[in-house]
Short mmCIF file of N, CA and C in Angstrom, two decimals:
data_model
loop_
_atom_site.label_atom_id
_atom_site.label_comp_id
_atom_site.label_asym_id
_atom_site.label_seq_id
_atom_site.Cartn_x
_atom_site.Cartn_y
_atom_site.Cartn_z
N GLN Y 1 85.69 64.69 111.22
CA GLN Y 1 87.36 64.26 110.09
C GLN Y 1 86.86 65.56 108.26
N ALA Y 2 85.55 65.76 107.62
CA ALA Y 2 84.93 65.58 106.33
C ALA Y 2 84.15 66.92 107.03
N VAL Y 3 83.40 67.95 106.11
CA VAL Y 3 82.72 68.33 105.28
C VAL Y 3 82.63 68.15 103.75
N LYS Y 4 81.59 68.47 103.52
CA LYS Y 4 81.28 68.27 102.24
C LYS Y 4 81.13 69.59 102.22
N VAL Y 5 80.77 70.37 101.18
CA VAL Y 5 78.73 71.93 100.88
C VAL Y 5 79.62 71.59 99.52
N GLY Y 6 78.13 71.84 98.72
CA GLY Y 6 78.14 71.14 97.60
C GLY Y 6 79.08 70.46 97.03
N ASN Y 7 79.60 71.20 96.27
CA ASN Y 7 80.47 69.52 95.58
C ASN Y 7 81.89 68.87 95.73
N THR Y 8 82.21 69.96 96.59
CA THR Y 8 83.96 70.69 97.67
C THR Y 8 83.63 69.27 97.91
N ILE Y 9 85.10 68.65 98.98
CA ILE Y 9 84.82 67.84 100.57
C ILE Y 9 85.74 68.58 101.46
N TYR Y 10 86.04 69.05 101.60
CA TYR Y 10 86.94 69.81 103.10
C TYR Y 10 87.67 68.19 103.82
N ILE Y 11 88.82 67.78 104.40
CA ILE Y 11 89.22 67.37 105.01
C ILE Y 11 89.66 67.34 106.02
N SER Y 12 89.75 67.54 107.55
CA SER Y 12 90.27 67.86 108.56
C SER Y 12 92.19 67.17 108.29
N GLY Y 13 93.11 67.75 108.57
CA GLY Y 13 94.03 66.99 109.71
C GLY Y 13 94.31 65.67 109.35
N VAL Y 14 94.20 65.21 109.05
CA VAL Y 14 94.83 63.04 109.40
C VAL Y 14 97.05 63.60 109.77
N ALA Y 15 96.64 63.14 110.86
CA ALA Y 15 97.58 62.79 111.24
C ALA Y 15 98.53 61.11 111.95
N GLY Y 16 99.90 61.03 111.09
CA GLY Y 16 100.82 60.02 111.56
C GLY Y 16 101.57 60.64 111.94
N ARG Y 17 102.30 59.85 113.65
CA ARG Y 17 103.33 59.36 114.31
C ARG Y 17 104.53 57.99 113.25
N GLY Y 18 104.86 58.28 114.05
CA GLY Y 18 106.30 56.50 113.87
C GLY Y 18 107.80 57.08 112.39
N PRO Y 19 108.38 56.74 112.45
CA PRO Y 19 109.37 57.26 111.30
C PRO Y 19 108.32 57.24 109.79
N MET Y 20 108.90 58.68 108.97
CA MET Y 20 108.16 59.29 107.85
C MET Y 20 107.52 58.54 107.30
N ASP Y 21 108.63 57.52 106.51
CA ASP Y 21 107.37 56.47 105.39
C ASP Y 21 106.09 55.51 105.93
N GLN Y 22 106.24 55.48 107.31
CA GLN Y 22 105.35 54.65 107.48
C GLN Y 22 104.04 55.74 108.08
N ALA Y 23 104.66 57.39 108.67
CA ALA Y 23 103.97 57.77 109.03
C ALA Y 23 103.03 58.13 107.42
N ILE Y 24 104.26 58.84 106.21
CA ILE Y 24 103.86 58.58 105.08
C ILE Y 24 101.90 57.60 104.03
N ASP Y 25 102.38 56.78 104.55
CA ASP Y 25 101.73 55.10 104.61
C ASP Y 25 100.31 55.83 104.91
N ARG Y 26 100.55 55.46 106.07
CA ARG Y 26 99.23 55.75 107.22
C ARG Y 26 98.65 56.86 107.03
N VAL Y 27 98.80 58.23 106.85
CA VAL Y 27 98.24 59.67 106.62
C VAL Y 27 97.28 59.67 105.15
N TYR Y 28 98.09 58.44 104.63
CA TYR Y 28 96.95 59.08 102.64
C TYR Y 28 95.75 57.60 103.28
N ARG Y 29 96.89 56.36 104.06
CA ARG Y 29 95.42 55.94 103.24
C ARG Y 29 94.00 55.88 103.93
N GLY Y 30 94.84 56.60 105.35
CA GLY Y 30 93.56 57.31 105.87
C GLY Y 30 92.51 58.68 105.53
N LEU Y 31 93.04 59.79 104.36
CA LEU Y 31 92.36 59.95 103.81
C LEU Y 31 91.91 59.46 101.73
N GLU Y 32 92.67 58.42 101.61
CA GLU Y 32 92.06 57.80 100.79
C GLU Y 32 90.22 56.92 101.25
N ARG Y 33 90.76 56.60 102.20
CA ARG Y 33 90.37 56.21 103.14
C ARG Y 33 88.53 57.01 103.63
N THR Y 34 88.81 58.47 103.64
CA THR Y 34 87.84 59.51 104.09
C THR Y 34 86.95 59.78 102.23
N LEU Y 35 88.28 60.23 100.81
CA LEU Y 35 87.31 60.99 100.29
C LEU Y 35 87.02 59.19 98.92
N GLN Y 36 87.27 58.14 99.90
CA GLN Y 36 86.30 56.60 99.22
C GLN Y 36 84.51 57.23 100.33
N HIS Y 37 84.73 57.64 100.87
CA HIS Y 37 83.61 57.44 101.66
C HIS Y 37 82.44 58.40 100.63
N TYR Y 38 83.07 59.40 100.27
CA TYR Y 38 82.63 60.15 99.58
C TYR Y 38 82.18 60.29 98.24
N GLY Y 39 83.20 58.95 97.59
CA GLY Y 39 83.10 58.43 95.95
C GLY Y 39 84.33 59.72 95.18
N ALA Y 40 85.08 60.20 96.01
CA ALA Y 40 86.24 60.59 95.53
C ALA Y 40 87.62 59.96 95.50
N THR Y 41 88.77 59.89 94.23
CA THR Y 41 89.48 59.79 95.42
C THR Y 41 91.20 60.50 94.68
N PHE Y 42 91.49 60.28 94.85
CA PHE Y 42 93.54 61.39 94.98
C PHE Y 42 92.15 61.84 93.62
N GLU Y 43 92.15 62.11 92.83
CA GLU Y 43 92.32 62.06 91.51
C GLU Y 43 91.25 63.66 91.76
N ASN Y 44 90.56 63.40 92.76
CA ASN Y 44 89.54 64.87 93.42
C ASN Y 44 90.48 65.45 93.67
N VAL Y 45 91.97 65.51 93.89
CA VAL Y 45 92.45 66.64 95.50
C VAL Y 45 92.84 67.59 94.66
N VAL Y 46 92.39 68.75 94.70
CA VAL Y 46 93.03 70.24 94.19
C VAL Y 46 93.91 71.26 95.32
N LYS Y 47 93.75 70.79 96.59
CA LYS Y 47 94.41 70.68 96.81
C LYS Y 47 94.93 70.31 97.95
N GLU Y 48 96.45 70.66 98.84
CA GLU Y 48 97.33 69.91 100.14
C GLU Y 48 97.28 71.15 100.59
N ASN Y 49 97.63 70.50 102.50
CA ASN Y 49 98.52 71.28 103.35
C ASN Y 49 98.70 69.91 104.19
N LEU Y 50 100.71 69.68 104.13
CA LEU Y 50 101.42 68.82 104.03
C LEU Y 50 102.45 70.07 105.10
N TYR Y 51 101.74 69.35 106.82
CA TYR Y 51 102.13 69.58 108.01
C TYR Y 51 103.79 69.26 108.60
N THR Y 52 104.92 69.45 108.29
CA THR Y 52 106.16 67.67 109.15
C THR Y 52 107.12 68.80 110.14
N THR Y 53 107.05 67.69 110.82
CA THR Y 53 108.48 68.34 111.88
C THR Y 53 108.91 68.03 111.29
N ASN Y 54 109.62 67.75 110.27
CA ASN Y 54 111.34 67.06 110.14
C ASN Y 54 111.57 67.16 107.99
N MET Y 55 111.02 68.50 107.59
CA MET Y 55 110.88 69.02 105.56
C MET Y 55 111.89 67.78 105.55
N GLU Y 56 113.20 67.04 105.45
CA GLU Y 56 113.89 66.64 104.71
C GLU Y 56 113.69 64.89 104.88
N GLU Y 57 113.57 64.36 106.15
CA GLU Y 57 112.83 63.36 105.88
C GLU Y 57 111.44 63.01 105.16
N MET Y 58 110.72 63.89 104.51
CA MET Y 58 109.01 64.18 103.89
C MET Y 58 109.86 63.87 102.47
N ILE Y 59 111.39 64.32 102.06
CA ILE Y 59 111.59 65.10 101.01
C ILE Y 59 112.13 64.17 100.79
N LYS Y 60 112.48 63.20 101.29
CA LYS Y 60 113.27 62.11 101.81
C LYS Y 60 112.82 60.94 101.43
N HIS Y 61 111.52 61.11 101.29
CA HIS Y 61 109.83 59.39 100.92
C HIS Y 61 108.58 60.31 100.80
N GLN Y 62 109.31 60.96 99.77
CA GLN Y 62 108.26 61.66 99.07
C GLN Y 62 107.63 60.55 98.07
N GLN Y 63 108.31 60.56 97.77
CA GLN Y 63 107.96 58.84 96.14
C GLN Y 63 106.77 57.29 97.18
N LYS Y 64 106.08 57.91 98.78
CA LYS Y 64 104.81 56.34 98.95
C LYS Y 64 104.30 57.85 99.20
N ARG Y 65 104.21 59.26 99.24
CA ARG Y 65 102.71 60.20 98.85
C ARG Y 65 102.39 60.21 96.94
N ARG Y 66 103.00 59.82 96.62
CA ARG Y 66 103.10 59.92 95.36
C ARG Y 66 102.97 58.90 94.35
N GLU Y 67 102.22 57.68 95.35
CA GLU Y 67 101.64 57.00 95.13
C GLU Y 67 100.26 56.15 94.82
N PHE Y 68 99.82 57.09 96.35
CA PHE Y 68 98.53 57.90 95.77
C PHE Y 68 97.72 59.34 94.67
N TYR Y 69 98.57 59.47 94.30
CA TYR Y 69 98.35 60.63 92.88
C TYR Y 69 99.02 60.11 91.89
N LYS Y 70 98.94 58.80 92.08
CA LYS Y 70 99.77 58.68 90.34
C LYS Y 70 99.81 60.05 89.91
N ASN Y 71 100.86 60.41 89.78
CA ASN Y 71 101.61 61.52 89.45
C ASN Y 71 100.24 62.87 88.44
N ASP Y 72 99.09 62.94 88.92
CA ASP Y 72 98.75 64.23 88.99
C ASP Y 72 98.69 64.93 90.41
N TYR Y 73 99.13 65.68 90.51
CA TYR Y 73 99.72 66.65 92.19
C TYR Y 73 98.58 67.84 92.12
N PRO Y 74 97.80 67.93 92.97
CA PRO Y 74 97.26 68.75 93.14
C PRO Y 74 97.89 70.63 93.24
N ALA Y 75 97.38 71.09 93.77
CA ALA Y 75 98.17 72.64 94.51
C ALA Y 75 98.59 72.38 95.86
N ALA Y 76 99.68 72.19 95.99
CA ALA Y 76 99.81 72.10 97.27
C ALA Y 76 101.08 72.92 98.24
N SER Y 77 100.62 72.71 99.43
CA SER Y 77 101.66 73.88 101.03
C SER Y 77 102.64 72.82 101.61
N TRP Y 78 104.30 72.68 101.43
CA TRP Y 78 104.10 71.87 102.90
C TRP Y 78 105.17 72.74 103.88
N VAL Y 79 104.46 72.87 105.18
CA VAL Y 79 104.61 73.92 105.66
C VAL Y 79 105.83 73.02 106.60
N GLN Y 80 107.28 73.54 107.15
CA GLN Y 80 107.87 72.51 108.61
C GLN Y 80 107.39 73.27 109.80
N ILE Y 81 107.21 72.29 110.61
CA ILE Y 81 106.47 73.73 111.81
C ILE Y 81 107.63 72.75 113.31
N SER Y 82 107.59 73.14 114.75
CA SER Y 82 107.89 72.36 115.58
C SER Y 82 107.33 71.81 116.06
N ARG Y 83 106.18 71.83 115.92
CA ARG Y 83 105.62 70.14 116.59
C ARG Y 83 103.94 69.88 116.29
N LEU Y 84 103.35 69.29 116.68
CA LEU Y 84 102.20 69.45 116.12
C LEU Y 84 101.17 69.08 116.53
N PHE Y 85 99.29 69.27 116.98
CA PHE Y 85 98.68 69.07 118.15
C PHE Y 85 98.94 67.31 118.53
N VAL Y 86 99.27 66.58 117.85
CA VAL Y 86 99.17 65.06 118.36
C VAL Y 86 100.66 65.39 118.83
N PRO Y 87 101.50 65.38 119.83
CA PRO Y 87 102.45 65.41 119.89
C PRO Y 87 103.41 64.29 119.72
N ASP Y 88 103.36 63.85 119.59
CA ASP Y 88 104.99 62.61 118.90
C ASP Y 88 104.19 62.58 117.01
N ALA Y 89 102.98 63.41 116.31
CA ALA Y 89 103.46 63.03 115.47
C ALA Y 89 104.77 64.34 114.58
N VAL Y 90 104.27 63.69 112.93
CA VAL Y 90 106.02 64.18 112.50
C VAL Y 90 104.80 64.51 111.37
N LEU Y 91 103.49 64.31 110.74
CA LEU Y 91 102.64 64.58 109.46
C LEU Y 91 102.08 65.30 109.53
N GLU Y 92 101.30 65.77 109.16
CA GLU Y 92 99.88 66.09 109.26
C GLU Y 92 98.97 66.49 107.52
N VAL Y 93 98.38 66.00 107.73
CA VAL Y 93 97.78 66.46 105.66
C VAL Y 93 96.28 66.84 105.75
N GLU Y 94 95.96 67.91 105.28
CA GLU Y 94 94.20 67.63 105.26
C GLU Y 94 93.91 68.06 103.90
N ILE Y 95 93.27 67.97 102.93
CA ILE Y 95 92.93 68.25 101.73
C ILE Y 95 91.35 68.69 101.41
N ILE Y 96 91.70 68.95 100.41
CA ILE Y 96 90.39 69.87 99.85
C ILE Y 96 90.67 68.85 98.14
N ALA Y 97 89.50 68.80 98.33
CA ALA Y 97 88.26 67.48 96.97
C ALA Y 97 87.33 68.61 95.95
N VAL Y 98 87.02 68.24 94.91
CA VAL Y 98 85.88 68.98 94.52
C VAL Y 98 85.13 67.49 92.92
N ILE Y 99 84.03 67.28 93.12
CA ILE Y 99 84.15 65.48 93.00
C ILE Y 99 82.87 66.22 91.51
N LYS Y 100 82.42 65.10 91.36
CA LYS Y 100 80.83 66.24 90.37
C LYS Y 100 79.80 65.68 90.30
N GLU Y 101 79.38 66.15 90.61
CA GLU Y 101 77.74 66.12 91.06
C GLU Y 101 76.68 64.90 90.39
#
C-alpha cells in the first residue's frame, strides 16, 4: 500500500466503487488512514494522481475531495481512462507526501 523512503511517503492507488460521491469518500478515507499510519495528514501531500472512468462525475462531486485537503491542494493530475485494474472501480488515487523527520 505504501513505502516510506527518507521523509517521503509513496502511497499506491486506492480504488473506489459505486456512485462517484461515495467512491471519493471511500478513497480519500483510505488514503487518510495510510497517511495517519505514518504520522502525516493531507497537509503533507505534495502530489496526487487521480484516475477516473467518468471525469464529468468526478468534477461534479469534487467538493467531497476538497473536504480532505481543506483548501491546501497538492500538484495534481486528473486523467479519464476506460477502466481501472478493479473492473467496477470508478476512481483510483495515488499520492506522494513529505513529512518532517
